[in-house]
Amino acid sequence: MSDTTTIDPNAKKLIVFLDCGDTIIDEGTEIRDDHDIVIQANVIPGADIMVKTLAERGYILAIVADGRAQSFKNILTQNGLYDYFTTMVYSETVKASKPSSRMFKAAIGALDLSEQDCSRIVMVGNNLSRDVKGANAMGITSVFLSWTPRYPKLHADESEIPDYTINHPLELIDLVEKLNDELG
């Protein structure tokens, strides 16, 4: 990832926003230092292949995650995934957490998109009350990754109902291809 966001003119039309914890990284493997920074963690089986495959197929990927910037830099670098993302938006720097629209708007702005582009963005995450609720409020297609046992799998109200549910990170590849094809 570079400080200057450059969008590949040949990139696929669909944009993929990804949460990190229990979407790419297994939160159960996190090791934190005395300052609560994650210094080590493992990927969810298949999540690394999912990220690399989507990037290699020309999709623009963005991290939209709650947490400390240094934690994400540590774990994504350690697992060889840091450079696959065009931009990364963290709650620490935005000063808001999902489902706040500020998180999604920050990612949209970092990619030089507008809110009119929300219909061609998908948000993939493990948390119905943050990832799905926030995406739904913005008109972004929500994808719930139900892999983790750490978070509720039932929505609290209609605002948390995902557009799609997948059980494993590798399922995202075919879903993203289908949604991109539907954009024409």
PDB file of C-alpha atoms in Angstrom:
ATOM      1  CA  MET A   1       0.000   0.000   0.000  1.00  0.00           C
ATOM      2  CA  SER A   2       1.289   3.453  -0.820  1.00  0.00           C
ATOM      3  CA  ASP A   3       0.415   6.812   0.684  1.00  0.00           C
ATOM      4  CA  THR A   4      -0.871   7.975  -2.674  1.00  0.00           C
ATOM      5  CA  THR A   5      -3.889   6.006  -3.797  1.00  0.00           C
ATOM      6  CA  THR A   6      -3.746   5.147  -7.455  1.00  0.00           C
ATOM      7  CA  ILE A   7      -6.657   3.289  -8.962  1.00  0.00           C
ATOM      8  CA  ASP A   8      -5.806   0.873 -11.754  1.00  0.00           C
ATOM      9  CA  PRO A   9      -7.860   1.939 -14.794  1.00  0.00           C
ATOM     10  CA  ASN A  10      -8.304  -1.752 -15.642  1.00  0.00           C
ATOM     11  CA  ALA A  11      -9.635  -2.626 -12.182  1.00  0.00           C
ATOM     12  CA  LYS A  12     -12.919  -4.476 -11.857  1.00  0.00           C
ATOM     13  CA  LYS A  13     -15.993  -2.332 -11.316  1.00  0.00           C
ATOM     14  CA  LEU A  14     -16.913  -3.837  -7.937  1.00  0.00           C
ATOM     15  CA  ILE A  15     -14.959  -2.477  -4.946  1.00  0.00           C
ATOM     16  CA  VAL A  16     -14.385  -4.754  -1.930  1.00  0.00           C
ATOM     17  CA  PHE A  17     -14.210  -3.376   1.615  1.00  0.00           C
ATOM     18  CA  LEU A  18     -12.993  -5.923   4.158  1.00  0.00           C
ATOM     19  CA  ASP A  19     -13.010  -5.961   7.923  1.00  0.00           C
ATOM     20  CA  CYS A  20      -9.893  -7.553   9.404  1.00  0.00           C
ATOM     21  CA  GLY A  21     -10.533  -9.327  12.728  1.00  0.00           C
ATOM     22  CA  ASP A  22     -12.329 -12.639  12.218  1.00  0.00           C
ATOM     23  CA  THR A  23     -12.745 -11.742   8.560  1.00  0.00           C
ATOM     24  CA  ILE A  24      -9.097 -12.104   7.483  1.00  0.00           C
ATOM     25  CA  ILE A  25      -7.284 -12.597  10.799  1.00  0.00           C
ATOM     26  CA  ASP A  26      -8.306 -15.162  13.426  1.00  0.00           C
ATOM     27  CA  GLU A  27      -8.836 -13.023  16.551  1.00  0.00           C
ATOM     28  CA  GLY A  28      -8.368 -16.140  18.654  1.00  0.00           C
ATOM     29  CA  THR A  29      -4.671 -16.229  17.700  1.00  0.00           C
ATOM     30  CA  GLU A  30      -3.898 -12.585  18.531  1.00  0.00           C
ATOM     31  CA  ILE A  31      -0.952 -11.841  20.806  1.00  0.00           C
ATOM     32  CA  ARG A  32      -0.910  -8.285  22.181  1.00  0.00           C
ATOM     33  CA  ASP A  33       1.866  -6.217  23.747  1.00  0.00           C
ATOM     34  CA  ASP A  34       1.597  -4.105  26.915  1.00  0.00           C
ATOM     35  CA  HIS A  35       0.018  -1.256  24.887  1.00  0.00           C
ATOM     36  CA  ASP A  36      -2.778  -3.496  23.520  1.00  0.00           C
ATOM     37  CA  ILE A  37      -1.189  -3.548  20.058  1.00  0.00           C
ATOM     38  CA  VAL A  38      -1.571  -6.859  18.241  1.00  0.00           C
ATOM     39  CA  ILE A  39       1.956  -8.033  17.506  1.00  0.00           C
ATOM     40  CA  GLN A  40       1.143 -11.442  16.087  1.00  0.00           C
ATOM     41  CA  ALA A  41      -1.876 -13.291  14.696  1.00  0.00           C
ATOM     42  CA  ASN A  42      -2.706 -15.907  12.092  1.00  0.00           C
ATOM     43  CA  VAL A  43      -5.020 -15.672   9.104  1.00  0.00           C
ATOM     44  CA  ILE A  44      -8.282 -17.574   8.983  1.00  0.00           C
ATOM     45  CA  PRO A  45      -7.702 -20.648   6.803  1.00  0.00           C
ATOM     46  CA  GLY A  46      -8.289 -19.552   3.202  1.00  0.00           C
ATOM     47  CA  ALA A  47      -8.480 -15.817   3.927  1.00  0.00           C
ATOM     48  CA  ASP A  48      -5.002 -15.196   2.520  1.00  0.00           C
ATOM     49  CA  ILE A  49      -5.906 -17.023  -0.690  1.00  0.00           C
ATOM     50  CA  MET A  50      -9.156 -15.036  -0.903  1.00  0.00           C
ATOM     51  CA  VAL A  51      -7.345 -11.678  -0.576  1.00  0.00           C
ATOM     52  CA  LYS A  52      -4.617 -12.590  -3.060  1.00  0.00           C
ATOM     53  CA  THR A  53      -7.057 -14.068  -5.589  1.00  0.00           C
ATOM     54  CA  LEU A  54      -9.354 -11.039  -5.548  1.00  0.00           C
ATOM     55  CA  ALA A  55      -6.404  -8.643  -5.901  1.00  0.00           C
ATOM     56  CA  GLU A  56      -4.868 -10.696  -8.721  1.00  0.00           C
ATOM     57  CA  ARG A  57      -8.223 -10.712 -10.537  1.00  0.00           C
ATOM     58  CA  GLY A  58      -8.212  -6.914 -10.524  1.00  0.00           C
ATOM     59  CA  TYR A  59     -10.462  -6.011  -7.612  1.00  0.00           C
ATOM     60  CA  ILE A  60      -9.701  -2.938  -5.540  1.00  0.00           C
ATOM     61  CA  LEU A  61      -9.518  -3.981  -1.896  1.00  0.00           C
ATOM     62  CA  ALA A  62      -9.801  -1.721   1.144  1.00  0.00           C
ATOM     63  CA  ILE A  63      -9.497  -2.507   4.830  1.00  0.00           C
ATOM     64  CA  VAL A  64     -12.267  -0.851   6.859  1.00  0.00           C
ATOM     65  CA  ALA A  65     -11.617  -1.967  10.408  1.00  0.00           C
ATOM     66  CA  ASP A  66     -12.002  -0.947  14.024  1.00  0.00           C
ATOM     67  CA  GLY A  67      -8.760  -0.948  15.952  1.00  0.00           C
ATOM     68  CA  ARG A  68      -5.242   0.391  16.142  1.00  0.00           C
ATOM     69  CA  ALA A  69      -3.350   1.151  12.940  1.00  0.00           C
ATOM     70  CA  GLN A  70      -0.134  -0.463  14.185  1.00  0.00           C
ATOM     71  CA  SER A  71      -1.986  -3.701  14.964  1.00  0.00           C
ATOM     72  CA  PHE A  72      -3.207  -4.021  11.391  1.00  0.00           C
ATOM     73  CA  LYS A  73       0.176  -3.108   9.956  1.00  0.00           C
ATOM     74  CA  ASN A  74       1.810  -5.774  12.124  1.00  0.00           C
ATOM     75  CA  ILE A  75      -0.529  -8.633  11.348  1.00  0.00           C
ATOM     76  CA  LEU A  76      -1.157  -7.925   7.668  1.00  0.00           C
ATOM     77  CA  THR A  77       2.567  -7.471   7.008  1.00  0.00           C
ATOM     78  CA  GLN A  78       3.422 -10.602   8.996  1.00  0.00           C
ATOM     79  CA  ASN A  79       0.966 -12.627   6.923  1.00  0.00           C
ATOM     80  CA  GLY A  80       2.103 -11.147   3.583  1.00  0.00           C
ATOM     81  CA  LEU A  81      -1.166  -9.324   2.874  1.00  0.00           C
ATOM     82  CA  TYR A  82      -0.420  -5.640   3.567  1.00  0.00           C
ATOM     83  CA  ASP A  83       0.417  -4.686  -0.022  1.00  0.00           C
ATOM     84  CA  TYR A  84      -2.771  -6.160  -1.510  1.00  0.00           C
ATOM     85  CA  PHE A  85      -4.909  -3.279  -0.232  1.00  0.00           C
ATOM     86  CA  THR A  86      -5.314   0.000  -2.083  1.00  0.00           C
ATOM     87  CA  THR A  87      -6.263   1.801   1.107  1.00  0.00           C
ATOM     88  CA  MET A  88      -6.768   1.081   4.796  1.00  0.00           C
ATOM     89  CA  VAL A  89      -9.153   2.917   7.086  1.00  0.00           C
ATOM     90  CA  TYR A  90      -8.917   2.376  10.841  1.00  0.00           C
ATOM     91  CA  SER A  91     -11.163   3.588  13.623  1.00  0.00           C
ATOM     92  CA  GLU A  92      -8.107   4.879  15.500  1.00  0.00           C
ATOM     93  CA  THR A  93      -7.359   7.453  12.797  1.00  0.00           C
ATOM     94  CA  VAL A  94     -10.972   8.198  11.783  1.00  0.00           C
ATOM     95  CA  LYS A  95     -11.955   8.691  15.453  1.00  0.00           C
ATOM     96  CA  ALA A  96     -15.133   6.688  14.946  1.00  0.00           C
ATOM     97  CA  SER A  97     -16.018   2.986  14.857  1.00  0.00           C
ATOM     98  CA  LYS A  98     -18.362   1.055  12.612  1.00  0.00           C
ATOM     99  CA  PRO A  99     -21.297   1.271  12.126  1.00  0.00           C
ATOM    100  CA  SER A 100     -20.498   5.007  11.918  1.00  0.00           C
ATOM    101  CA  SER A 101     -20.815   6.268   8.363  1.00  0.00           C
ATOM    102  CA  ARG A 102     -17.550   8.154   8.939  1.00  0.00           C
ATOM    103  CA  MET A 103     -15.622   4.884   8.535  1.00  0.00           C
ATOM    104  CA  PHE A 104     -17.218   4.054   5.183  1.00  0.00           C
ATOM    105  CA  LYS A 105     -17.051   7.656   3.946  1.00  0.00           C
ATOM    106  CA  ALA A 106     -13.338   7.756   4.818  1.00  0.00           C
ATOM    107  CA  ALA A 107     -12.707   4.671   2.679  1.00  0.00           C
ATOM    108  CA  ILE A 108     -14.848   6.039  -0.160  1.00  0.00           C
ATOM    109  CA  GLY A 109     -12.918   9.303  -0.039  1.00  0.00           C
ATOM    110  CA  ALA A 110      -9.531   7.565   0.118  1.00  0.00           C
ATOM    111  CA  LEU A 111     -10.402   5.753  -3.109  1.00  0.00           C
ATOM    112  CA  ASP A 112     -11.511   9.021  -4.738  1.00  0.00           C
ATOM    113  CA  LEU A 113     -15.049   7.664  -5.040  1.00  0.00           C
ATOM    114  CA  SER A 114     -18.328   9.342  -4.072  1.00  0.00           C
ATOM    115  CA  GLU A 115     -21.380   8.116  -2.197  1.00  0.00           C
ATOM    116  CA  GLN A 116     -22.946   7.532  -5.641  1.00  0.00           C
ATOM    117  CA  ASP A 117     -20.489   4.629  -5.934  1.00  0.00           C
ATOM    118  CA  CYS A 118     -21.957   2.819  -2.892  1.00  0.00           C
ATOM    119  CA  SER A 119     -24.009   0.556  -5.186  1.00  0.00           C
ATOM    120  CA  ARG A 120     -20.781  -0.961  -6.534  1.00  0.00           C
ATOM    121  CA  ILE A 121     -19.149  -1.532  -3.146  1.00  0.00           C
ATOM    122  CA  VAL A 122     -19.425  -4.626  -0.947  1.00  0.00           C
ATOM    123  CA  MET A 123     -18.534  -4.633   2.746  1.00  0.00           C
ATOM    124  CA  VAL A 124     -17.464  -7.999   4.120  1.00  0.00           C
ATOM    125  CA  GLY A 125     -17.304  -8.495   7.855  1.00  0.00           C
ATOM    126  CA  ASN A 126     -17.937 -10.747  10.799  1.00  0.00           C
ATOM    127  CA  ASN A 127     -20.019  -8.370  12.893  1.00  0.00           C
ATOM    128  CA  LEU A 128     -23.706  -7.796  12.175  1.00  0.00           C
ATOM    129  CA  SER A 129     -24.009  -4.738  14.449  1.00  0.00           C
ATOM    130  CA  ARG A 130     -20.955  -3.011  12.974  1.00  0.00           C
ATOM    131  CA  ASP A 131     -20.025  -4.204   9.480  1.00  0.00           C
ATOM    132  CA  VAL A 132     -23.464  -5.146   8.176  1.00  0.00           C
ATOM    133  CA  LYS A 133     -25.434  -2.381   9.896  1.00  0.00           C
ATOM    134  CA  GLY A 134     -22.989   0.288   8.754  1.00  0.00           C
ATOM    135  CA  ALA A 135     -22.903  -0.964   5.165  1.00  0.00           C
ATOM    136  CA  ASN A 136     -26.688  -1.248   4.978  1.00  0.00           C
ATOM    137  CA  ALA A 137     -27.119   2.335   6.203  1.00  0.00           C
ATOM    138  CA  MET A 138     -24.814   3.558   3.425  1.00  0.00           C
ATOM    139  CA  GLY A 139     -26.470   1.537   0.646  1.00  0.00           C
ATOM    140  CA  ILE A 140     -23.390  -0.683   0.387  1.00  0.00           C
ATOM    141  CA  THR A 141     -23.966  -4.395  -0.287  1.00  0.00           C
ATOM    142  CA  SER A 142     -23.347  -6.219   2.993  1.00  0.00           C
ATOM    143  CA  VAL A 143     -21.722  -9.641   3.231  1.00  0.00           C
ATOM    144  CA  PHE A 144     -21.690 -11.386   6.601  1.00  0.00           C
ATOM    145  CA  LEU A 145     -18.855 -13.858   7.145  1.00  0.00           C
ATOM    146  CA  SER A 146     -20.250 -16.191   9.790  1.00  0.00           C
ATOM    147  CA  TRP A 147     -17.003 -18.114  10.338  1.00  0.00           C
ATOM    148  CA  THR A 148     -16.311 -16.964  13.890  1.00  0.00           C
ATOM    149  CA  PRO A 149     -18.022 -18.301  17.015  1.00  0.00           C
ATOM    150  CA  ARG A 150     -17.093 -15.066  18.852  1.00  0.00           C
ATOM    151  CA  TYR A 151     -19.901 -12.824  17.568  1.00  0.00           C
ATOM    152  CA  PRO A 152     -23.686 -13.155  17.295  1.00  0.00           C
ATOM    153  CA  LYS A 153     -25.002 -14.832  14.167  1.00  0.00           C
ATOM    154  CA  LEU A 154     -28.528 -13.498  14.551  1.00  0.00           C
ATOM    155  CA  HIS A 155     -29.406  -9.917  13.698  1.00  0.00           C
ATOM    156  CA  ALA A 156     -30.831  -7.727  16.471  1.00  0.00           C
ATOM    157  CA  ASP A 157     -33.124  -5.846  14.092  1.00  0.00           C
ATOM    158  CA  GLU A 158     -33.740  -5.282  10.371  1.00  0.00           C
ATOM    159  CA  SER A 159     -30.804  -2.881  10.072  1.00  0.00           C
ATOM    160  CA  GLU A 160     -28.436  -5.813  10.718  1.00  0.00           C
ATOM    161  CA  ILE A 161     -29.791  -8.203   8.076  1.00  0.00           C
ATOM    162  CA  PRO A 162     -27.000  -8.924   5.569  1.00  0.00           C
ATOM    163  CA  ASP A 163     -27.564  -8.983   1.831  1.00  0.00           C
ATOM    164  CA  TYR A 164     -25.457 -12.163   1.683  1.00  0.00           C
ATOM    165  CA  THR A 165     -24.027 -14.616   4.205  1.00  0.00           C
ATOM    166  CA  ILE A 166     -20.962 -16.771   3.610  1.00  0.00           C
ATOM    167  CA  ASN A 167     -19.430 -19.304   5.968  1.00  0.00           C
ATOM    168  CA  HIS A 168     -15.847 -19.359   4.732  1.00  0.00           C
ATOM    169  CA  PRO A 169     -13.530 -16.693   3.239  1.00  0.00           C
ATOM    170  CA  LEU A 170     -13.041 -18.658   0.000  1.00  0.00           C
ATOM    171  CA  GLU A 171     -16.789 -18.414  -0.698  1.00  0.00           C
ATOM    172  CA  LEU A 172     -16.287 -14.682  -1.182  1.00  0.00           C
ATOM    173  CA  ILE A 173     -14.392 -15.147  -4.450  1.00  0.00           C
ATOM    174  CA  ASP A 174     -17.349 -16.563  -6.401  1.00  0.00           C
ATOM    175  CA  LEU A 175     -19.791 -14.126  -4.759  1.00  0.00           C
ATOM    176  CA  VAL A 176     -17.649 -11.119  -5.707  1.00  0.00           C
ATOM    177  CA  GLU A 177     -17.334 -12.378  -9.293  1.00  0.00           C
ATOM    178  CA  LYS A 178     -21.137 -12.818  -9.489  1.00  0.00           C
ATOM    179  CA  LEU A 179     -21.822  -9.357  -8.073  1.00  0.00           C
ATOM    180  CA  ASN A 180     -19.273  -7.787 -10.413  1.00  0.00           C
ATOM    181  CA  ASP A 181     -20.876  -9.521 -13.413  1.00  0.00           C
ATOM    182  CA  GLU A 182     -24.272  -8.142 -12.356  1.00  0.00           C
ATOM    183  CA  LEU A 183     -22.860  -4.603 -12.551  1.00  0.00           C
ATOM    184  CA  GLY A 184     -22.414  -5.164 -16.289  1.00  0.00           C
TER     185      GLY A 184
END
